[in-house]
mmCIF file of C-alpha atoms in Angstrom:
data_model
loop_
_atom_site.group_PDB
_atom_site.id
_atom_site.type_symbol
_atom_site.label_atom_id
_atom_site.label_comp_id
_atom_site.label_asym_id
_atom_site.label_seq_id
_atom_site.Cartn_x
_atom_site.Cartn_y
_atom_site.Cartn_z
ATOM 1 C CA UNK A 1 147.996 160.360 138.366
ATOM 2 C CA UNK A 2 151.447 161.927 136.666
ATOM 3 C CA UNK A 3 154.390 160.483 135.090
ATOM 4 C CA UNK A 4 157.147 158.317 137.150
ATOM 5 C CA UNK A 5 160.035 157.691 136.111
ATOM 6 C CA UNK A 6 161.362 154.461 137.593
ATOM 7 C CA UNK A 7 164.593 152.982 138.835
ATOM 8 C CA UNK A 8 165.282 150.888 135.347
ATOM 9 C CA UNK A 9 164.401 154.169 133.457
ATOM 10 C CA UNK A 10 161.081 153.535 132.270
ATOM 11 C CA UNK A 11 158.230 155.361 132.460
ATOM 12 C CA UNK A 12 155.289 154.633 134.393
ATOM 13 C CA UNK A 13 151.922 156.353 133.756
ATOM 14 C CA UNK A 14 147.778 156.203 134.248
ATOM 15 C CA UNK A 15 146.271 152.793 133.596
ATOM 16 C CA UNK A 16 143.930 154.200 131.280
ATOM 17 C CA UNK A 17 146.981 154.795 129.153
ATOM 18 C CA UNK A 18 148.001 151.081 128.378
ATOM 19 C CA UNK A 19 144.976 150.822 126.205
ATOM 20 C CA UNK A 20 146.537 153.076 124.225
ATOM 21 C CA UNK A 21 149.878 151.368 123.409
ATOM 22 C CA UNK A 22 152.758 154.176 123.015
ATOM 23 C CA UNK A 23 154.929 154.184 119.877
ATOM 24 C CA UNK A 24 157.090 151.670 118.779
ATOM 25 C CA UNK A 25 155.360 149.093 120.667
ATOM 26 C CA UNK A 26 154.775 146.275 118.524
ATOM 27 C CA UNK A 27 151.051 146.262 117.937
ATOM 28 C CA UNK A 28 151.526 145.250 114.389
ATOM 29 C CA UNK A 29 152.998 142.114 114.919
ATOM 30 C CA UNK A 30 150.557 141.097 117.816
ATOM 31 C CA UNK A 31 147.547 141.408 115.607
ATOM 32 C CA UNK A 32 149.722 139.428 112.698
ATOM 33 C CA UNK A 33 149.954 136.517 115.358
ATOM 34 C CA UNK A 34 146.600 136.677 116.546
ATOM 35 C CA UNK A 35 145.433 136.044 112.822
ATOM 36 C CA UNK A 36 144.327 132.042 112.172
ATOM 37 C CA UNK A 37 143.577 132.543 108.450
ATOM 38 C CA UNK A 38 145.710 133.720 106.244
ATOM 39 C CA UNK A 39 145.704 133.685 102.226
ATOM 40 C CA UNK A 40 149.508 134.507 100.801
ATOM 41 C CA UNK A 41 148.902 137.340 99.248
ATOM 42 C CA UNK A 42 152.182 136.654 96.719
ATOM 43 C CA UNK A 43 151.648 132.683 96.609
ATOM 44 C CA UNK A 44 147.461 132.158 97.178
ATOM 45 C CA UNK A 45 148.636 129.291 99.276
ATOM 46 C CA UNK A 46 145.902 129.411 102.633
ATOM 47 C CA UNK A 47 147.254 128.189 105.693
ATOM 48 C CA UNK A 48 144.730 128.421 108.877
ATOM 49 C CA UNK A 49 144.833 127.301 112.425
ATOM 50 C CA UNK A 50 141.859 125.546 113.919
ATOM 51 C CA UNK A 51 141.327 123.674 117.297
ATOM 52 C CA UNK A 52 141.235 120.301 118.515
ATOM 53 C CA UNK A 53 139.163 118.423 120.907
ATOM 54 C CA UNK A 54 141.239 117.717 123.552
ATOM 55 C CA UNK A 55 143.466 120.929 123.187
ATOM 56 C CA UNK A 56 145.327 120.345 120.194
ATOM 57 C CA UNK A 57 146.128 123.369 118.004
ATOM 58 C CA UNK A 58 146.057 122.461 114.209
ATOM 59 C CA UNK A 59 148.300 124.694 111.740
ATOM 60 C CA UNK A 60 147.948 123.720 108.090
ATOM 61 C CA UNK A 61 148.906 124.863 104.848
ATOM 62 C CA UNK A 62 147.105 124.078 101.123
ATOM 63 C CA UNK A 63 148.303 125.286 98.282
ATOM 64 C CA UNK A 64 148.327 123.507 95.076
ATOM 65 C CA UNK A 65 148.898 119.740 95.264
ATOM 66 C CA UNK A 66 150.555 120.226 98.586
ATOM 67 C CA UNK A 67 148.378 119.878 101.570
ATOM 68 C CA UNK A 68 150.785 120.159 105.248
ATOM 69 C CA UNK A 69 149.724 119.911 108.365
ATOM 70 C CA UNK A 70 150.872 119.901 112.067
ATOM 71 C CA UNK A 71 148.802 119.050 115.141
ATOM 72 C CA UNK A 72 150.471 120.423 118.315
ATOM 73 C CA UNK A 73 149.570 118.896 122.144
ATOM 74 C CA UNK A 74 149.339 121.136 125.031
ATOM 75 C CA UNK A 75 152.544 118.625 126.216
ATOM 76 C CA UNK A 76 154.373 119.739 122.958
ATOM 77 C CA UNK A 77 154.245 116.670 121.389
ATOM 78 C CA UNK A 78 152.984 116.533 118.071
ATOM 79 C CA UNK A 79 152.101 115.162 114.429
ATOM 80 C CA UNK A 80 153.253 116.403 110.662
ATOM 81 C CA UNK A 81 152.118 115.429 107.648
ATOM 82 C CA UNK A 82 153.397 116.667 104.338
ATOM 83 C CA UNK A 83 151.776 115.449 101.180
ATOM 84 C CA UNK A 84 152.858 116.649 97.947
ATOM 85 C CA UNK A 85 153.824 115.594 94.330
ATOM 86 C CA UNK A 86 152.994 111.957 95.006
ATOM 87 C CA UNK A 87 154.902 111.794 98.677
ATOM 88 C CA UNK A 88 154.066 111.720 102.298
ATOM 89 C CA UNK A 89 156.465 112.407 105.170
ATOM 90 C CA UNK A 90 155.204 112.214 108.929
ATOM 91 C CA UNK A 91 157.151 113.483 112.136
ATOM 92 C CA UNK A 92 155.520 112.723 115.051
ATOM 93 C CA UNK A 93 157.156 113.473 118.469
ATOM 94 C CA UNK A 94 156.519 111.837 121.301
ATOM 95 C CA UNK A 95 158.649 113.120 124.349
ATOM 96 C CA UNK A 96 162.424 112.869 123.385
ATOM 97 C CA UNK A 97 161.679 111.170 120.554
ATOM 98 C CA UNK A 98 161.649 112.414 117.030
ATOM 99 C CA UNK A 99 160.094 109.491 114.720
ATOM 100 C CA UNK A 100 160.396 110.055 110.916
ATOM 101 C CA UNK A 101 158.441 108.213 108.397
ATOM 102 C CA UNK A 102 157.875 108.048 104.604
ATOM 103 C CA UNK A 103 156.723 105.080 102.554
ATOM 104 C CA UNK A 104 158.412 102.007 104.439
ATOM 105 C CA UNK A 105 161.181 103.917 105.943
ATOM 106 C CA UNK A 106 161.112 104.787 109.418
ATOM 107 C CA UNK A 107 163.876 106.453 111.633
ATOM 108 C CA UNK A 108 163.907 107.820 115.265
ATOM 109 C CA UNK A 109 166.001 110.833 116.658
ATOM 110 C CA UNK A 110 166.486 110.944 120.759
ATOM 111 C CA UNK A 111 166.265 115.457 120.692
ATOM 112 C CA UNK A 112 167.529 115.084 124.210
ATOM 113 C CA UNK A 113 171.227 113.943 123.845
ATOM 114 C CA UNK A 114 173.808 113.813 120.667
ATOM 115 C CA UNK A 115 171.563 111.360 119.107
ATOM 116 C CA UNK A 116 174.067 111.330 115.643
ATOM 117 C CA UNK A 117 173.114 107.850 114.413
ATOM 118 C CA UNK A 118 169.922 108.511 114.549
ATOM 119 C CA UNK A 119 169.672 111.564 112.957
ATOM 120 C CA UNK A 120 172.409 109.743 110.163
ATOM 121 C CA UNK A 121 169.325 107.377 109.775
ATOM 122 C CA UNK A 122 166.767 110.097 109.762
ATOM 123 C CA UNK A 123 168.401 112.122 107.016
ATOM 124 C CA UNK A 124 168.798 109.089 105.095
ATOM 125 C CA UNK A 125 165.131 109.110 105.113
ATOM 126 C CA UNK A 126 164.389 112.235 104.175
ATOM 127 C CA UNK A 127 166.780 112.255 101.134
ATOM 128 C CA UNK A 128 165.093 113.048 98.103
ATOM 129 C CA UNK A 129 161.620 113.493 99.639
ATOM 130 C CA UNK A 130 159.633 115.665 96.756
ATOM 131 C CA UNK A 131 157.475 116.572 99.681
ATOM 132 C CA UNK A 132 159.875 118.096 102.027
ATOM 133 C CA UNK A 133 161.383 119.785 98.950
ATOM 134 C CA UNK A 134 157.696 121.243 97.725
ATOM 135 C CA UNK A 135 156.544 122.214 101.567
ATOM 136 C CA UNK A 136 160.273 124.251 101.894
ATOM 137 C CA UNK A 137 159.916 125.877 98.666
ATOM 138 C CA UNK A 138 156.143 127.033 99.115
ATOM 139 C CA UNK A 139 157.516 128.307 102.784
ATOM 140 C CA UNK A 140 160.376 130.342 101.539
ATOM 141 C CA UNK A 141 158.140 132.258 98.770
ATOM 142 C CA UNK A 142 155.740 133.406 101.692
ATOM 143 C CA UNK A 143 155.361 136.407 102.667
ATOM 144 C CA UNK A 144 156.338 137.837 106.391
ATOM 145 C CA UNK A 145 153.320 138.370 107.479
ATOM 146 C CA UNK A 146 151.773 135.192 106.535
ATOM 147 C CA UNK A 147 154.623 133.794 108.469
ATOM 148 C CA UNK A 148 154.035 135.304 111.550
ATOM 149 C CA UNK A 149 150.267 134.156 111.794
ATOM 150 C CA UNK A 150 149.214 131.960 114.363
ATOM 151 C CA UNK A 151 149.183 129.230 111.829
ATOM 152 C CA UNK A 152 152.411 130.764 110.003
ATOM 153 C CA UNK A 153 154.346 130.958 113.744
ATOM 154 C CA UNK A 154 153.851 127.062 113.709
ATOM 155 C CA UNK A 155 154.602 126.245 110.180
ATOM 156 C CA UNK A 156 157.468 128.494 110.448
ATOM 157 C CA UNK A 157 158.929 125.767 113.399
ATOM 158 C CA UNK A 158 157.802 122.907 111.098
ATOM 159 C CA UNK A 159 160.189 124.210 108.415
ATOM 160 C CA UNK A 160 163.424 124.680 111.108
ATOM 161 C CA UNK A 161 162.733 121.508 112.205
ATOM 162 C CA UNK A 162 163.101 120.501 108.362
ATOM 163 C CA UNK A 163 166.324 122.019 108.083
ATOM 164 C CA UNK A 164 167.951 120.948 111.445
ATOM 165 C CA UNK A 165 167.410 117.476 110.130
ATOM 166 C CA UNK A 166 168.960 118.117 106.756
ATOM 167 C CA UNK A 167 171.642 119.965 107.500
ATOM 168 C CA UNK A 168 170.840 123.039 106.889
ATOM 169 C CA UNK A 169 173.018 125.111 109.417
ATOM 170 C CA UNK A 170 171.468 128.304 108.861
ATOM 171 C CA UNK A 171 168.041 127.540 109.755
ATOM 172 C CA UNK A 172 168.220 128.468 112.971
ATOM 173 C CA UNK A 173 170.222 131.087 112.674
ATOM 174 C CA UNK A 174 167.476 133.101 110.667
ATOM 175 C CA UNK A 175 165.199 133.277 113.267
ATOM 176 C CA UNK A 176 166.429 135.337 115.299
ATOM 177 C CA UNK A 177 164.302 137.334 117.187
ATOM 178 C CA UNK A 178 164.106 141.165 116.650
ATOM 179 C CA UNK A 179 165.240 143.474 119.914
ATOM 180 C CA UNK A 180 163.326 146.002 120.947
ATOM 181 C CA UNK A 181 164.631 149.567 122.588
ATOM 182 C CA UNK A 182 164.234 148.874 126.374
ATOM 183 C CA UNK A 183 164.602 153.359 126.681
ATOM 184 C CA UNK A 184 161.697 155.166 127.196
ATOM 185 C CA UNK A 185 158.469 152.346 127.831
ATOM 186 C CA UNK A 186 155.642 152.467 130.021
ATOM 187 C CA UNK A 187 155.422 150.034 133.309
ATOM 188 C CA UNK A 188 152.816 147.821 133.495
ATOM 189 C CA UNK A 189 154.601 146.258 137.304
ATOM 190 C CA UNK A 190 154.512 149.842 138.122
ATOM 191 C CA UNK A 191 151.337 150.351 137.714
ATOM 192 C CA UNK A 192 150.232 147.183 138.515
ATOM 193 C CA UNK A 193 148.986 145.947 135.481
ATOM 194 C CA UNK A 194 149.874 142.327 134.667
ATOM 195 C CA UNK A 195 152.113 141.422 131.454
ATOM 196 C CA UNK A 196 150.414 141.356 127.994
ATOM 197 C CA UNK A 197 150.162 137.862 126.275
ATOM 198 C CA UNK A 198 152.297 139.230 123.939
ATOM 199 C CA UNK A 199 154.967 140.767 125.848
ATOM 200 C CA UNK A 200 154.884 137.302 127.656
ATOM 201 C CA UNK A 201 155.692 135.561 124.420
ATOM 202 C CA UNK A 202 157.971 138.278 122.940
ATOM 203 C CA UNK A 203 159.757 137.796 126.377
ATOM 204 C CA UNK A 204 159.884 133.596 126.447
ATOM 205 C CA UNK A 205 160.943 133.853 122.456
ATOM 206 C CA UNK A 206 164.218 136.445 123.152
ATOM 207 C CA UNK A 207 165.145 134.247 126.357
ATOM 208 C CA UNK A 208 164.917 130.814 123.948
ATOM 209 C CA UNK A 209 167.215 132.153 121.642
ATOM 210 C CA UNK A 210 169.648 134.062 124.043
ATOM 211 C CA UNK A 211 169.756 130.249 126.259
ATOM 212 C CA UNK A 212 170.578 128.933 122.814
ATOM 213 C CA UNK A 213 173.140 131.496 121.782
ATOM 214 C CA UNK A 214 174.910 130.552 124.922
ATOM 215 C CA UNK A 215 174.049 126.797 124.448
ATOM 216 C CA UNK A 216 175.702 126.807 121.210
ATOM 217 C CA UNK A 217 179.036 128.556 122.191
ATOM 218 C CA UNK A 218 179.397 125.759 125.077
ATOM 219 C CA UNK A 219 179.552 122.964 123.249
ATOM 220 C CA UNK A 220 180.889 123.958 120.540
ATOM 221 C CA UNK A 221 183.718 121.514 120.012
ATOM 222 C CA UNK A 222 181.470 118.585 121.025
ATOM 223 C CA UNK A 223 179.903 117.149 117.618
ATOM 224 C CA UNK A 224 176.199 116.289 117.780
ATOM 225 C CA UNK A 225 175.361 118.667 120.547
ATOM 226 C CA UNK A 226 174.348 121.991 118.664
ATOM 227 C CA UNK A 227 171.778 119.875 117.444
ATOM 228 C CA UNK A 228 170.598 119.300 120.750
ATOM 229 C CA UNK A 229 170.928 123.002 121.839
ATOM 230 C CA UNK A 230 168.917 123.924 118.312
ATOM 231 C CA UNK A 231 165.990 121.291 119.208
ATOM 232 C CA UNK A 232 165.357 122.595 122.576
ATOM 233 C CA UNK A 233 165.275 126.017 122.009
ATOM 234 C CA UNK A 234 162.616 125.178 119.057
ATOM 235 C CA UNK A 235 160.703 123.169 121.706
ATOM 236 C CA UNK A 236 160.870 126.531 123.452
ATOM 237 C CA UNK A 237 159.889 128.876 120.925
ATOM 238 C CA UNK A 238 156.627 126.276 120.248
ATOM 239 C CA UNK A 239 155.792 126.299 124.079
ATOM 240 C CA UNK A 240 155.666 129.976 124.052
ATOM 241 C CA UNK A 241 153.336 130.403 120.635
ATOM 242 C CA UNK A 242 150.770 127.247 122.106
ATOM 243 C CA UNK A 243 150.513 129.468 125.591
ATOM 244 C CA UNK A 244 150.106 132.960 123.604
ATOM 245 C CA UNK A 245 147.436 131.229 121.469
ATOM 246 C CA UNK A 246 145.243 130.032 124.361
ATOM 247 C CA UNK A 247 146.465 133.288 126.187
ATOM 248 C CA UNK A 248 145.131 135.755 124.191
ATOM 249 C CA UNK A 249 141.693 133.578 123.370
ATOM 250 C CA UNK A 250 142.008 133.561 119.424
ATOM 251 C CA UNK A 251 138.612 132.273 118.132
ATOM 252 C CA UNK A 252 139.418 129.290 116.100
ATOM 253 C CA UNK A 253 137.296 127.079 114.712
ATOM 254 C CA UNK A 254 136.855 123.428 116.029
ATOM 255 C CA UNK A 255 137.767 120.736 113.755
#
């Protein structure tokens, strides 16, 4: 079987060829995903990703004092904990709702509607958690590979979720996915061959942020609701990385 060139301008060939991925396609960063422990190389902290019975993913991170970690439902709800220099936060979402506890205070956020009271309340709960602060700082210092494990890709979401709720505007706006030159690469439809997991959740990421892009710009004079467009497209984003985990049959460990 030859070469065909097809109507979108890609390139269809043998099936014996996709084995072989063709250059620039992002091999790299599939096998960084597909990794479930993961030492920092600049920090030593260890973050790992382990299953639950049930179906629950867990993504934690150790390093020093600070122990996080997040257990994710195949539904998408799920359950934080952040312990560090004598402080525990917990976010647990159930459905909508966004509760937010540490020590006696407790606040909830509806992420489905311009919920501003209750994040007000939720922020008010956050302030000055040593925790939150120790959990961000460890995250920033790490590198981008350990980021973009399967436990990183998770811990990464805890973090943006961090900084929605405190304000911070732009962290959101770093995550935005890399695009790839459509040009010159091979068919799978043409030939037949199904979508890789990762192309699947390359795809779902791109069309989560380009939904929020446009999200953003629509209600952009309506206070409260970029929150709500930032919340969903991070519900998104986690959707995608709990289907390419069970997609592409990581073995994890059962804790």
């Amino acid at each position: 079987m030859g070469w065909v060139l097809t109507a979108s301008g890609s390139l269809a060939g043998p099936l014996e060829f996709l084995d072989r991925p063709p250059a620039g396609h992002p091999q790299s960063e599939q096998r960084r995903v597909e990794r479930a422990d993961v030492v920092d190389a600049g920090t030593g902290a260890e973050l790992r990703l382990t299953a639950r019975p049930g179906g629950a993913l867990r993504a934690s991170l150790t390093w020093a004092e600070l122990d996080a970690s997040k257990v994710v439902q195949p539904n998408g709800d799920f359950h934080a904990r952040i312990a560090g220099r004598q402080d525990v936060l917990v976010l647990v979402r159930t459905g909508n709702r966004l509760r937010v506890t540490r020590g006696d205070q407790t606040a909830v956020l509806l992420l489905d509607g311009a919920d501003e009271d209750g994040l007000d309340l939720v922020q008010a709960v956050l302030a000055g958690s040593r925790a939150a602060r120790a959990f961000r700082g460890v995250h920033r210092r790490l590198s981008q590979q350990s980021r973009e494990s399967a436990p990183g890709v998770a811990l990464d979401n805890l973090d943006v979720l961090l900084g929605i709720l405190q304000g911070d505007t732009g962290a959101v706006d770093r995550r935005a996915p890399a695009r790839r030159e459509a040009g010159w690469r091979v068919s799978r439809v043409s030939c037949g061959a199904a979508p890789t997991c990762y192309a699947e959740y390359e795809g779902e990421v791109v069309a989560a942020w380009d939904d929020f892009s446009q999200c953003v710009d629509d209600v952009k004079w309506f206070p409260g609701l970029q929150e709500v467009c930032a919340f969903t497209w991070l519900l998104r984003a986690e959707s995608a990385w709990f289907r390419f985990i069970g997609c592409s049959s990581i073995p994890l460990k059962v804790t």
